[in-house]
Every structure is written in structure tokens, then in C-alpha cells.
Amino acid sequence: MLQNRRLLDVLNGQSVDRPPVWLMRQAGRYLPEYNATRAKAGSFMALCKNAELATEVVLQPLERFPLDAAILFSDILTVPDAMGLGLDFQQGEGPVFARPLQDEVAVKALAVPDMSSLRYVFDAVSTMRKALAGRVPLIGFSGSPFTLACYMVQGRSEEGFPQLRQMMYRRPDLLEHIISVNTEAVVQYLTEQVKAGAQALMLFDTWGGLLSAHDYQRWSLEPMRQIIARLPKEHEGERIPVILFTKGGGTWLKSMAASGVQGIGLDWTVDVSWAREQVGESLCLQGNLDPQLLFGSHQAIDEAVDRLAKAVRGTQHIINLGHGIQPGTPIEAVAHFVKQIQEKTMGSVAKVNERTKVRSRSAAVL
Ligand code: CP3
């Protein structure tokens, strides 16, 4: 039995006492206990592959803050790693692939990996779900086909991912193949996460915002739309909602809202009230404070909290940052933020749902 249903309810358009709160990268390097567990595991990937230790880090932020959701501890790049690209996380450098897709032979050899090679992720999901024991729902996730392709072609994080964008114009046939393999792999990967116990799903499209409006539709949103259409709609009697997050995608919210998702993640560049006008009333939004805000004074945090609380009042919203929490973020600021936003938004969604109920009742009368 799920004791805290706020996240699932708000994604399903149901009434809640206040908006749920969780933080992207809530399990991570700003927590000393995370750093200790990672050291015990030996490396970040070793931590991802150890279900017991990965579960330990999922629970760490929940022990410190009254968060309303947990997220699978893993990484989006597990999928290209399983495709044989050779993932390594180098200290201070981020992810590096030993065999990036830089010629036709490599691209043509790319295939959907056997999901048994990602068994460690699904084992982690079921171990985490068991350990959560219904405290809060567990979010599963994947990278978007386009964002995965950025790393697979470039081989590492690089400003603007120029090699990927050059391939898009020089050899669209090769990119087409990569995206279609990724699309199939993501469908299978997320379906297995649901079977293992993930109760909501999030698609991280971190680099979709690099694209032109036209290219975004073709190379990023369309494959995500196909994925959403093919994912299991429910599991064991519970609906499995999907949140789509394109960082830098603020100008395309209308088309994202038409993709079949239940939730849309906003980065901090977008005005929440404006975003609400774009997507209409029936969809859930998520976000969107600047992660750097948490390095600010309590006064700065309180002002941002007040603005956000006001903007989300009466709407379906999941409180979050506009991107992952940064290493070095003061833990005390996170605690202050979570407490303030929960106090300031208490009662704000239920009231609106009353309004919606009244409206639908009068619609029924008509
Ligand atoms: O939110 C959570 O608590 C769940 C865990 C999670 C991680 N990665 C753990 C992680 C999630 C949801 C991700 C997704 C992910 N991974 C994305 C999409 C979201 C985003 O941030 O835009 C991307 C682009 C990646 C790829 C990735 N992983 C990069 C570029 C890096 C290096 C940059 C960095 O932040 O260090 C990682 C490493 C990574 N993934 C860490 C964690 C906790 C830090 C590794 C460490 O502990 O040394």
C-alpha cells in the first residue's frame, strides 16, 4: 500500500492536500552520506550496479527531507553502455565512451541490447521498491533517444554536441538508424522498469533544447511520442504516468502537451504561469526553480518560494528544481526550501479541485 500518493494523484488529475515535492538528483554528491556510499562501492558505475548500495542512496535524501517521491538511482547512459559503447565516468570529466559512433560501420552495427544486460537496473528497481515499503512512489527513468544519441556520437559531454548536429545534416540516414534503435531500446528498458516496480516514469531530454524548432519535432519529440504510445499504461491496477522533460524546450510546450504525457518538466527559464497557459489545465507541470537558488540567502529562497507557490496555486503541479541539484549545495538550504514550499502550498491544490468539481458538476447539469 502506498502511504504517500501525492505524486501519482497529481499526475492523474486527482485532488491532493498540497503539491508533491521532489528534487532532480536528490540522491547525489551534495550529501556526505552519498559520497561515503559511493566510496564504499568503488565508483559511480559500481554503485549503480550494486542494488543494495544503490538502494541505500535512494533512501538517504528521504531520511533528511520530507520528500514525496524517490527516483531510481542509476544513469541514462546505462543503455548505450549495454549497446557495447564502453562507458566510463572519469573523475571531474563526466561520462566518456570508449567506442563512440563516429563512422558508418559503427552506426550500422548498432542494435537494441538484450535487456538481460541491464538486469542490474531492474534488480535495483525491485530492491528499491521493496525498501521504500510504500513510503513514497518510485520514479523510473530513461534518457530520450535524441539525448542518448548526443553522447553516443560525440562520445562525451561537449558544449553544443557539434558532431551529433553535423551528422544530422550530413548523414541523416545514420542518425535515423541510431534514433530508431534508441527508441526501441527505451521502450523495452522502461517497460522492464515498470515490471520491476517503477510507479511513474520520466524521460530526460537534456539536450533537445539544442535543436531548431523543426529539428526538435523530428529528432527528439517524435521518437518520445512513439515511446509514450508504446509504454504500458498501467501495471497491477495502477496507472503509470509519464513526465517528459526537455531542458531548453520552453517554446515547444504546446507540442509536448500533445505527445500523450501526463506531466511536463520545466527548466528555470520558463515562467510557470505562462507555461500553464500554453499547456492548458488538464496536464501536470513540474519544476522549476534555478538549482543555484539553493546557494542563496534564506531571503532569496523565501522570495522564490513565494512566487512559485503563488504561480502554482490551484493547478496540477509537482514542485522541483529546473535541473539537477548541484554538488556543494548547502544541505541546510535544501531543508529550508522543502519546509517553506510545503508550508506555503498547503491546501492550494485541494481548493482548486473543489473548483474543478463544481465546474464539472455544472457542466453535467447543462
Ligand atoms: O535524480 C536522481 O537522484 C537519480 C539519479 C540520476 C543520475 N543521473 C545519477 C548521477 C539521474 C536521473 C541521472 C540522469 C542523467 N544522467 C541525465 C539526465 C538528467 C540531467 O541531469 O540532465 C544525464 C544527462 C546523465 C548523464 C550524466 N551522468 C552526466 C553528464 C554525468 C556527469 C555530470 C555530473 O553531474 O557529474 C553523470 C554522472 C551522475 N549521474 C552522477 C549522479 C549522482 C554523479 C556521479 C558521481 O557520483 O560521481
Tab-separated table of C-alpha atoms and ligand atoms in Angstrom:
chain	number	residue	atom	x	y	z
A	1	MET	CA	0.000	0.000	0.000
A	2	LEU	CA	1.289	3.390	-0.986
A	3	GLN	CA	1.108	5.738	2.016
A	4	ASN	CA	2.001	8.940	0.161
A	5	ARG	CA	0.115	9.162	-3.130
A	6	ARG	CA	0.589	12.876	-3.830
A	7	LEU	CA	2.832	12.391	-6.882
A	8	LEU	CA	0.643	9.797	-8.567
A	9	ASP	CA	-2.569	11.605	-7.708
A	10	VAL	CA	-1.461	14.961	-9.060
A	11	LEU	CA	-0.225	13.306	-12.274
A	12	ASN	CA	-3.590	11.597	-12.617
A	13	GLY	CA	-5.509	14.840	-12.112
A	14	GLN	CA	-6.772	13.865	-8.680
A	15	SER	CA	-7.095	16.027	-5.628
A	16	VAL	CA	-4.180	16.352	-3.170
A	17	ASP	CA	-3.681	18.381	0.020
A	18	ARG	CA	-0.587	20.126	-1.403
A	19	PRO	CA	1.652	19.696	-4.466
A	20	PRO	CA	4.216	16.889	-4.139
A	21	VAL	CA	7.904	17.857	-3.840
A	22	TRP	CA	10.982	16.013	-5.051
A	23	LEU	CA	14.337	17.171	-6.452
A	24	MET	CA	16.154	16.058	-9.561
A	25	ARG	CA	19.435	14.392	-8.467
A	26	GLN	CA	18.171	14.343	-4.887
A	27	ALA	CA	20.497	11.397	-4.220
A	28	GLY	CA	23.915	12.767	-5.027
A	29	ARG	CA	27.174	14.436	-4.215
A	30	TYR	CA	25.821	17.304	-2.071
A	31	LEU	CA	25.151	14.629	0.595
A	32	PRO	CA	28.209	13.388	2.543
A	33	GLU	CA	26.484	10.040	3.148
A	34	TYR	CA	26.143	9.621	-0.649
A	35	ASN	CA	29.869	10.250	-1.101
A	36	ALA	CA	30.612	7.673	1.616
A	37	THR	CA	28.420	5.015	-0.047
A	38	ARG	CA	29.938	5.715	-3.463
A	39	ALA	CA	33.430	5.347	-1.960
A	40	LYS	CA	32.333	2.017	-0.475
A	41	ALA	CA	31.102	0.894	-3.922
A	42	GLY	CA	34.404	1.991	-5.550
A	43	SER	CA	32.969	4.099	-8.388
A	44	PHE	CA	29.746	5.638	-9.644
A	45	MET	CA	29.014	2.756	-12.065
A	46	ALA	CA	29.874	0.165	-9.397
A	47	LEU	CA	27.325	1.940	-7.187
A	48	CYS	CA	24.700	1.734	-9.969
A	49	LYS	CA	25.415	-1.999	-10.339
A	50	ASN	CA	25.103	-2.779	-6.628
A	51	ALA	CA	21.378	-2.984	-5.826
A	52	GLU	CA	21.864	-2.845	-2.029
A	53	LEU	CA	24.137	0.214	-2.088
A	54	ALA	CA	22.093	1.970	-4.788
A	55	THR	CA	19.028	1.450	-2.595
A	56	GLU	CA	20.893	2.936	0.351
A	57	VAL	CA	21.489	6.168	-1.611
A	58	VAL	CA	17.848	6.334	-2.779
A	59	LEU	CA	16.748	6.378	0.875
A	60	GLN	CA	19.334	8.952	2.041
A	61	PRO	CA	17.541	12.140	0.912
A	62	LEU	CA	14.228	10.774	2.256
A	63	GLU	CA	15.784	10.451	5.709
A	64	ARG	CA	16.773	14.105	5.661
A	65	PHE	CA	13.818	15.786	3.946
A	66	PRO	CA	10.069	15.021	3.793
A	67	LEU	CA	10.129	14.422	0.011
A	68	ASP	CA	7.126	12.953	-1.788
A	69	ALA	CA	8.917	10.714	-4.305
A	70	ALA	CA	12.044	8.648	-4.802
A	71	ILE	CA	13.841	8.207	-8.113
A	72	LEU	CA	15.732	5.150	-9.275
A	73	PHE	CA	19.434	5.601	-8.672
A	74	SER	CA	21.104	4.876	-11.994
A	75	ASP	CA	22.067	6.822	-15.098
A	76	ILE	CA	20.667	7.430	-18.579
A	77	LEU	CA	23.916	6.161	-20.144
A	78	THR	CA	23.435	2.559	-18.953
A	79	VAL	CA	21.568	1.919	-22.231
A	80	PRO	CA	24.371	2.886	-24.674
A	81	ASP	CA	26.778	1.076	-22.343
A	82	ALA	CA	24.687	-2.075	-22.821
A	83	MET	CA	24.905	-1.462	-26.598
A	84	GLY	CA	28.670	-2.011	-26.270
A	85	LEU	CA	29.933	1.590	-26.433
A	86	GLY	CA	32.103	1.185	-23.320
A	87	LEU	CA	31.012	3.751	-20.714
A	88	ASP	CA	33.457	5.176	-18.219
A	89	PHE	CA	32.903	8.003	-15.744
A	90	GLN	CA	36.186	9.788	-15.234
A	91	GLN	CA	36.635	11.889	-12.116
A	92	GLY	CA	35.860	15.530	-12.895
A	93	GLU	CA	35.288	14.786	-16.603
A	94	GLY	CA	31.847	13.235	-16.725
A	95	PRO	CA	30.945	10.319	-18.974
A	96	VAL	CA	33.281	9.075	-21.721
A	97	PHE	CA	32.553	6.334	-24.281
A	98	ALA	CA	35.478	4.191	-25.467
A	99	ARG	CA	33.716	3.377	-28.767
A	100	PRO	CA	31.556	6.325	-29.874
A	101	LEU	CA	29.543	6.099	-33.109
A	102	GLN	CA	31.874	8.011	-35.381
A	103	ASP	CA	31.726	6.086	-38.647
A	104	GLU	CA	29.232	4.278	-40.804
A	105	VAL	CA	30.435	0.821	-39.768
A	106	ALA	CA	29.922	1.575	-36.069
A	107	VAL	CA	26.461	3.063	-36.651
A	108	LYS	CA	25.288	0.184	-38.831
A	109	ALA	CA	26.439	-2.341	-36.205
A	110	LEU	CA	24.312	-0.662	-33.525
A	111	ALA	CA	21.477	-2.840	-32.229
A	112	VAL	CA	18.943	-2.939	-29.405
A	113	PRO	CA	20.723	-4.601	-26.469
A	114	ASP	CA	19.362	-7.707	-24.857
A	115	MET	CA	17.557	-6.441	-21.766
A	116	SER	CA	19.281	-9.142	-19.723
A	117	SER	CA	22.439	-7.000	-19.933
A	118	LEU	CA	20.522	-4.305	-17.997
A	119	ARG	CA	19.226	-6.754	-15.410
A	120	TYR	CA	21.199	-4.881	-12.721
A	121	VAL	CA	18.978	-1.813	-13.290
A	122	PHE	CA	15.748	-3.808	-12.959
A	123	ASP	CA	17.109	-5.601	-9.876
A	124	ALA	CA	17.895	-2.182	-8.395
A	125	VAL	CA	14.333	-1.029	-9.122
A	126	SER	CA	12.772	-4.002	-7.339
A	127	THR	CA	15.166	-3.746	-4.376
A	128	MET	CA	14.392	-0.022	-4.045
A	129	ARG	CA	10.667	-0.556	-4.311
A	130	LYS	CA	10.801	-3.174	-1.562
A	131	ALA	CA	12.931	-0.952	0.699
A	132	LEU	CA	10.597	2.020	0.200
A	133	ALA	CA	7.782	-0.154	1.550
A	134	GLY	CA	5.107	2.184	0.225
A	135	ARG	CA	6.546	5.333	1.843
A	136	VAL	CA	6.599	7.248	-1.457
A	137	PRO	CA	6.324	6.193	-5.110
A	138	LEU	CA	9.419	5.210	-7.095
A	139	ILE	CA	10.089	7.032	-10.377
A	140	GLY	CA	11.876	5.100	-13.128
A	141	PHE	CA	13.601	6.942	-15.973
A	142	SER	CA	15.443	6.881	-19.267
A	143	GLY	CA	17.231	9.342	-21.489
A	144	SER	CA	15.377	10.384	-24.641
A	145	PRO	CA	16.558	8.780	-27.904
A	146	PHE	CA	17.993	12.138	-29.004
A	147	THR	CA	19.825	12.910	-25.753
A	148	LEU	CA	21.317	9.412	-25.711
A	149	ALA	CA	22.424	9.905	-29.341
A	150	CYS	CA	24.228	13.139	-28.343
A	151	TYR	CA	26.553	11.192	-26.026
A	152	MET	CA	26.784	8.152	-28.324
A	153	VAL	CA	28.018	10.170	-31.325
A	154	GLN	CA	30.074	12.809	-29.516
A	155	GLY	CA	31.500	10.244	-27.091
A	156	ARG	CA	31.484	12.662	-24.145
A	157	SER	CA	29.836	15.839	-22.852
A	158	GLU	CA	30.765	18.681	-25.154
A	159	GLU	CA	29.274	22.153	-25.498
A	160	GLY	CA	26.560	22.019	-28.183
A	161	PHE	CA	27.360	18.415	-29.247
A	162	PRO	CA	28.613	19.594	-32.676
A	163	GLN	CA	29.426	16.119	-34.084
A	164	LEU	CA	25.880	14.953	-33.477
A	165	ARG	CA	24.397	18.050	-35.085
A	166	GLN	CA	26.736	17.755	-38.068
A	167	MET	CA	25.677	14.136	-38.575
A	168	MET	CA	22.051	15.304	-38.536
A	169	TYR	CA	22.688	17.373	-41.673
A	170	ARG	CA	25.469	15.348	-43.337
A	171	ARG	CA	24.178	11.803	-42.798
A	172	PRO	CA	20.569	11.925	-41.617
A	173	ASP	CA	20.267	8.252	-42.599
A	174	LEU	CA	22.845	7.311	-39.947
A	175	LEU	CA	21.177	9.403	-37.258
A	176	GLU	CA	17.831	7.907	-38.271
A	177	HIS	CA	19.222	4.449	-37.552
A	178	ILE	CA	20.621	5.487	-34.143
A	179	ILE	CA	17.351	7.148	-33.125
A	180	SER	CA	15.249	4.183	-34.186
A	181	VAL	CA	17.456	1.718	-32.275
A	182	ASN	CA	17.348	4.019	-29.221
A	183	THR	CA	13.568	4.350	-29.454
A	184	GLU	CA	13.080	0.599	-29.401
A	185	ALA	CA	15.642	0.177	-26.603
A	186	VAL	CA	13.984	2.866	-24.439
A	187	VAL	CA	10.544	1.272	-24.847
A	188	GLN	CA	11.907	-2.096	-23.683
A	189	TYR	CA	14.028	-0.519	-20.923
A	190	LEU	CA	11.148	1.457	-19.396
A	191	THR	CA	8.712	-1.442	-19.764
A	192	GLU	CA	11.116	-3.635	-17.771
A	193	GLN	CA	11.422	-0.916	-15.110
A	194	VAL	CA	7.636	-0.868	-14.767
A	195	LYS	CA	7.552	-4.663	-14.429
A	196	ALA	CA	10.235	-4.397	-11.743
A	197	GLY	CA	8.192	-1.862	-9.772
A	198	ALA	CA	8.620	1.683	-11.131
A	199	GLN	CA	5.368	3.581	-10.433
A	200	ALA	CA	5.914	6.628	-12.657
A	201	LEU	CA	8.368	7.285	-15.495
A	202	MET	CA	10.409	10.265	-16.572
A	203	LEU	CA	12.050	10.877	-19.956
A	204	PHE	CA	15.131	13.078	-19.625
A	205	ASP	CA	15.661	15.026	-22.843
A	206	THR	CA	18.507	17.119	-21.515
A	207	TRP	CA	19.793	18.237	-24.924
A	208	GLY	CA	16.608	18.556	-27.023
A	209	GLY	CA	16.829	22.307	-26.431
A	210	LEU	CA	19.916	22.462	-28.686
A	211	LEU	CA	17.751	21.860	-31.734
A	212	SER	CA	15.875	24.168	-34.073
A	213	ALA	CA	12.092	24.091	-33.714
A	214	HIS	CA	11.781	21.909	-36.815
A	215	ASP	CA	14.564	19.519	-35.865
A	216	TYR	CA	13.202	19.187	-32.311
A	217	GLN	CA	9.936	17.831	-33.682
A	218	ARG	CA	11.619	15.359	-35.967
A	219	TRP	CA	14.599	14.140	-33.947
A	220	SER	CA	13.512	14.488	-30.343
A	221	LEU	CA	9.765	14.882	-29.779
A	222	GLU	CA	8.522	12.403	-32.407
A	223	PRO	CA	10.576	9.467	-31.047
A	224	MET	CA	9.439	10.367	-27.494
A	225	ARG	CA	5.829	10.433	-28.709
A	226	GLN	CA	6.284	6.935	-30.147
A	227	ILE	CA	7.754	5.719	-26.863
A	228	ILE	CA	4.898	7.168	-24.810
A	229	ALA	CA	2.350	5.493	-27.095
A	230	ARG	CA	4.007	2.111	-26.615
A	231	LEU	CA	4.628	2.121	-22.851
A	232	PRO	CA	2.384	0.099	-20.535
A	233	LYS	CA	-0.491	2.368	-19.467
A	234	GLU	CA	-0.933	0.606	-16.161
A	235	HIS	CA	0.590	-2.088	-14.033
A	236	GLU	CA	-1.067	-4.076	-11.258
A	237	GLY	CA	-4.133	-1.858	-11.398
A	238	GLU	CA	-2.224	1.446	-11.112
A	239	ARG	CA	-1.840	3.910	-13.961
A	240	ILE	CA	1.810	4.572	-14.876
A	241	PRO	CA	2.139	8.304	-15.622
A	242	VAL	CA	4.975	9.716	-17.731
A	243	ILE	CA	6.785	13.034	-17.263
A	244	LEU	CA	8.678	14.496	-20.206
A	245	PHE	CA	11.485	16.972	-19.589
A	246	THR	CA	13.183	18.787	-22.456
A	247	LYS	CA	15.695	21.208	-20.982
A	248	GLY	CA	15.586	24.401	-23.022
A	249	GLY	CA	12.275	23.309	-24.572
A	250	GLY	CA	10.131	26.125	-23.165
A	251	THR	CA	8.957	27.391	-26.528
A	252	TRP	CA	7.631	23.964	-27.569
A	253	LEU	CA	5.361	23.231	-24.604
A	254	LYS	CA	2.210	23.071	-26.700
A	255	SER	CA	3.505	20.271	-28.872
A	256	MET	CA	4.916	18.449	-25.844
A	257	ALA	CA	1.471	18.631	-24.244
A	258	ALA	CA	0.043	16.863	-27.306
A	259	SER	CA	2.522	13.960	-27.019
A	260	GLY	CA	0.389	11.839	-24.695
A	261	VAL	CA	2.289	12.586	-21.454
A	262	GLN	CA	0.743	13.279	-18.062
A	263	GLY	CA	3.487	15.657	-16.898
A	264	ILE	CA	5.923	18.170	-18.382
A	265	GLY	CA	9.129	19.228	-16.640
A	266	LEU	CA	10.098	22.896	-16.915
A	267	ASP	CA	13.580	24.327	-16.619
A	268	TRP	CA	14.044	27.597	-14.716
A	269	THR	CA	13.982	29.844	-17.796
A	270	VAL	CA	10.220	29.392	-18.195
A	271	ASP	CA	7.555	31.446	-16.411
A	272	VAL	CA	5.249	28.935	-14.724
A	273	SER	CA	2.021	30.897	-15.300
A	274	TRP	CA	2.883	31.364	-18.970
A	275	ALA	CA	3.673	27.628	-19.250
A	276	ARG	CA	0.290	26.839	-17.729
A	277	GLU	CA	-1.421	28.948	-20.388
A	278	GLN	CA	0.457	27.026	-23.084
A	279	VAL	CA	-0.456	23.526	-21.924
A	280	GLY	CA	-3.992	24.064	-20.598
A	281	GLU	CA	-5.442	22.904	-17.291
A	282	SER	CA	-5.524	19.144	-17.597
A	283	LEU	CA	-1.817	18.379	-17.594
A	284	CYS	CA	0.628	18.368	-14.682
A	285	LEU	CA	3.692	20.648	-14.738
A	286	GLN	CA	6.916	20.053	-12.804
A	287	GLY	CA	9.659	22.412	-11.694
A	288	ASN	CA	11.176	24.872	-11.904
A	289	LEU	CA	13.491	26.796	-9.576
A	290	ASP	CA	17.069	27.518	-10.595
A	291	PRO	CA	19.294	24.938	-8.820
A	292	GLN	CA	21.716	27.777	-7.997
A	293	LEU	CA	18.972	29.419	-5.883
A	294	LEU	CA	19.858	26.971	-3.101
A	295	PHE	CA	23.244	28.691	-2.768
A	296	GLY	CA	21.400	31.933	-1.980
A	297	SER	CA	20.244	33.515	1.271
A	298	HIS	CA	17.114	32.352	3.077
A	299	GLN	CA	15.543	35.609	1.963
A	300	ALA	CA	16.255	34.815	-1.709
A	301	ILE	CA	14.882	31.298	-1.267
A	302	ASP	CA	11.768	32.574	0.524
A	303	GLU	CA	11.051	35.102	-2.222
A	304	ALA	CA	11.354	32.439	-4.939
A	305	VAL	CA	9.202	30.063	-2.886
A	306	ASP	CA	6.502	32.717	-2.515
A	307	ARG	CA	6.483	33.398	-6.260
A	308	LEU	CA	6.340	29.707	-7.154
A	309	ALA	CA	3.624	28.958	-4.563
A	310	LYS	CA	1.534	31.760	-5.998
A	311	ALA	CA	2.091	30.649	-9.602
A	312	VAL	CA	1.111	27.022	-8.976
A	313	ARG	CA	-1.897	27.747	-6.754
A	314	GLY	CA	-4.941	25.879	-7.972
A	315	THR	CA	-3.090	23.874	-10.612
A	316	GLN	CA	-1.691	20.354	-11.020
A	317	HIS	CA	1.972	20.891	-10.217
A	318	ILE	CA	4.967	18.939	-8.906
A	319	ILE	CA	7.436	21.156	-7.064
A	320	ASN	CA	11.006	20.575	-8.217
A	321	LEU	CA	14.100	22.389	-9.443
A	322	GLY	CA	14.531	23.245	-13.127
A	323	HIS	CA	17.515	20.843	-13.365
A	324	GLY	CA	19.567	18.627	-11.055
A	325	ILE	CA	20.689	19.777	-7.622
A	326	GLN	CA	24.339	20.858	-7.746
A	327	PRO	CA	27.270	19.345	-5.839
A	328	GLY	CA	28.140	21.713	-2.971
A	329	THR	CA	24.530	22.797	-2.377
A	330	PRO	CA	24.155	23.543	1.357
A	331	ILE	CA	22.049	20.777	2.912
A	332	GLU	CA	20.544	23.275	5.316
A	333	ALA	CA	19.236	25.328	2.333
A	334	VAL	CA	17.558	22.240	0.858
A	335	ALA	CA	15.850	21.561	4.203
A	336	HIS	CA	14.724	25.191	4.420
A	337	PHE	CA	13.416	25.179	0.857
A	338	VAL	CA	11.430	21.948	1.253
A	339	LYS	CA	9.879	23.125	4.544
A	340	GLN	CA	8.958	26.562	3.185
A	341	ILE	CA	7.419	25.367	-0.073
A	342	GLN	CA	5.406	22.656	1.689
A	343	GLU	CA	4.032	25.179	4.189
A	344	LYS	CA	3.291	27.828	1.575
A	345	THR	CA	1.456	25.459	-0.758
A	346	MET	CA	-0.555	23.526	1.845
A	347	GLY	CA	-4.197	23.413	0.809
A	348	SER	CA	-3.555	25.095	-2.519
A	349	VAL	CA	-4.413	22.212	-4.829
A	350	ALA	CA	-7.435	20.822	-2.974
A	351	LYS	CA	-9.162	24.200	-3.194
A	352	VAL	CA	-8.807	24.242	-6.930
A	353	ASN	CA	-10.015	20.744	-7.316
A	354	GLU	CA	-13.138	21.829	-5.496
A	355	ARG	CA	-13.487	24.484	-8.178
A	356	THR	CA	-12.951	21.919	-10.941
A	357	LYS	CA	-15.516	19.622	-9.335
A	358	VAL	CA	-18.060	22.437	-9.155
A	359	ARG	CA	-17.380	23.262	-12.764
A	360	SER	CA	-17.781	19.680	-13.965
A	361	ARG	CA	-20.953	19.328	-11.896
A	362	SER	CA	-22.468	22.373	-13.559
A	363	ALA	CA	-21.310	21.062	-16.924
A	364	ALA	CA	-23.189	17.840	-16.176
A	365	VAL	CA	-26.317	19.825	-15.333
A	366	LEU	CA	-26.102	21.660	-18.634
B	1	CP3	O1	17.974	12.268	-9.725
B	1	CP3	C1	18.462	11.303	-9.096
B	1	CP3	O2	18.718	11.339	-7.873
B	1	CP3	C2	18.615	9.984	-9.824
B	1	CP3	C3	19.854	9.699	-10.419
B	1	CP3	C4	20.288	10.204	-11.778
B	1	CP3	C5	21.646	10.267	-12.121
B	1	CP3	N1	21.748	10.587	-13.447
B	1	CP3	C6	22.741	9.990	-11.195
B	1	CP3	C7	24.071	10.560	-11.462
B	1	CP3	C8	19.565	10.576	-12.915
B	1	CP3	C9	18.067	10.736	-13.082
B	1	CP3	C10	20.512	10.814	-13.963
B	1	CP3	C11	20.130	11.167	-15.346
B	1	CP3	C12	21.164	11.688	-16.243
B	1	CP3	N2	22.440	11.236	-16.414
B	1	CP3	C13	20.953	12.727	-17.183
B	1	CP3	C14	19.657	13.444	-17.429
B	1	CP3	C15	19.372	14.444	-16.378
B	1	CP3	C16	20.272	15.647	-16.405
B	1	CP3	O3	20.995	15.847	-15.444
B	1	CP3	O4	20.212	16.392	-17.395
B	1	CP3	C17	22.148	12.919	-17.886
B	1	CP3	C18	22.411	13.934	-18.975
B	1	CP3	C19	23.080	11.971	-17.407
B	1	CP3	C20	24.472	11.757	-17.873
B	1	CP3	C21	25.444	12.041	-16.808
B	1	CP3	N3	25.607	11.306	-15.641
B	1	CP3	C22	26.410	13.063	-16.799
B	1	CP3	C23	26.598	14.102	-17.878
B	1	CP3	C24	27.117	12.926	-15.600
B	1	CP3	C25	28.320	13.740	-15.190
B	1	CP3	C26	27.945	15.070	-14.751
B	1	CP3	C27	27.791	15.105	-13.283
B	1	CP3	O5	26.745	15.602	-12.807
B	1	CP3	O6	28.718	14.644	-12.644
B	1	CP3	C28	26.580	11.849	-14.867
B	1	CP3	C29	27.007	11.357	-13.555
B	1	CP3	C30	25.974	11.151	-12.487
B	1	CP3	N4	24.724	10.637	-12.685
B	1	CP3	C31	26.147	11.427	-11.104
B	1	CP3	C32	24.974	11.046	-10.456
B	1	CP3	C33	24.668	11.089	-8.974
B	1	CP3	C34	27.416	11.952	-10.476
B	1	CP3	C35	28.413	10.858	-10.483
B	1	CP3	C36	29.208	10.749	-9.221
B	1	CP3	O7	28.646	10.489	-8.151
B	1	CP3	O8	30.416	10.887	-9.348
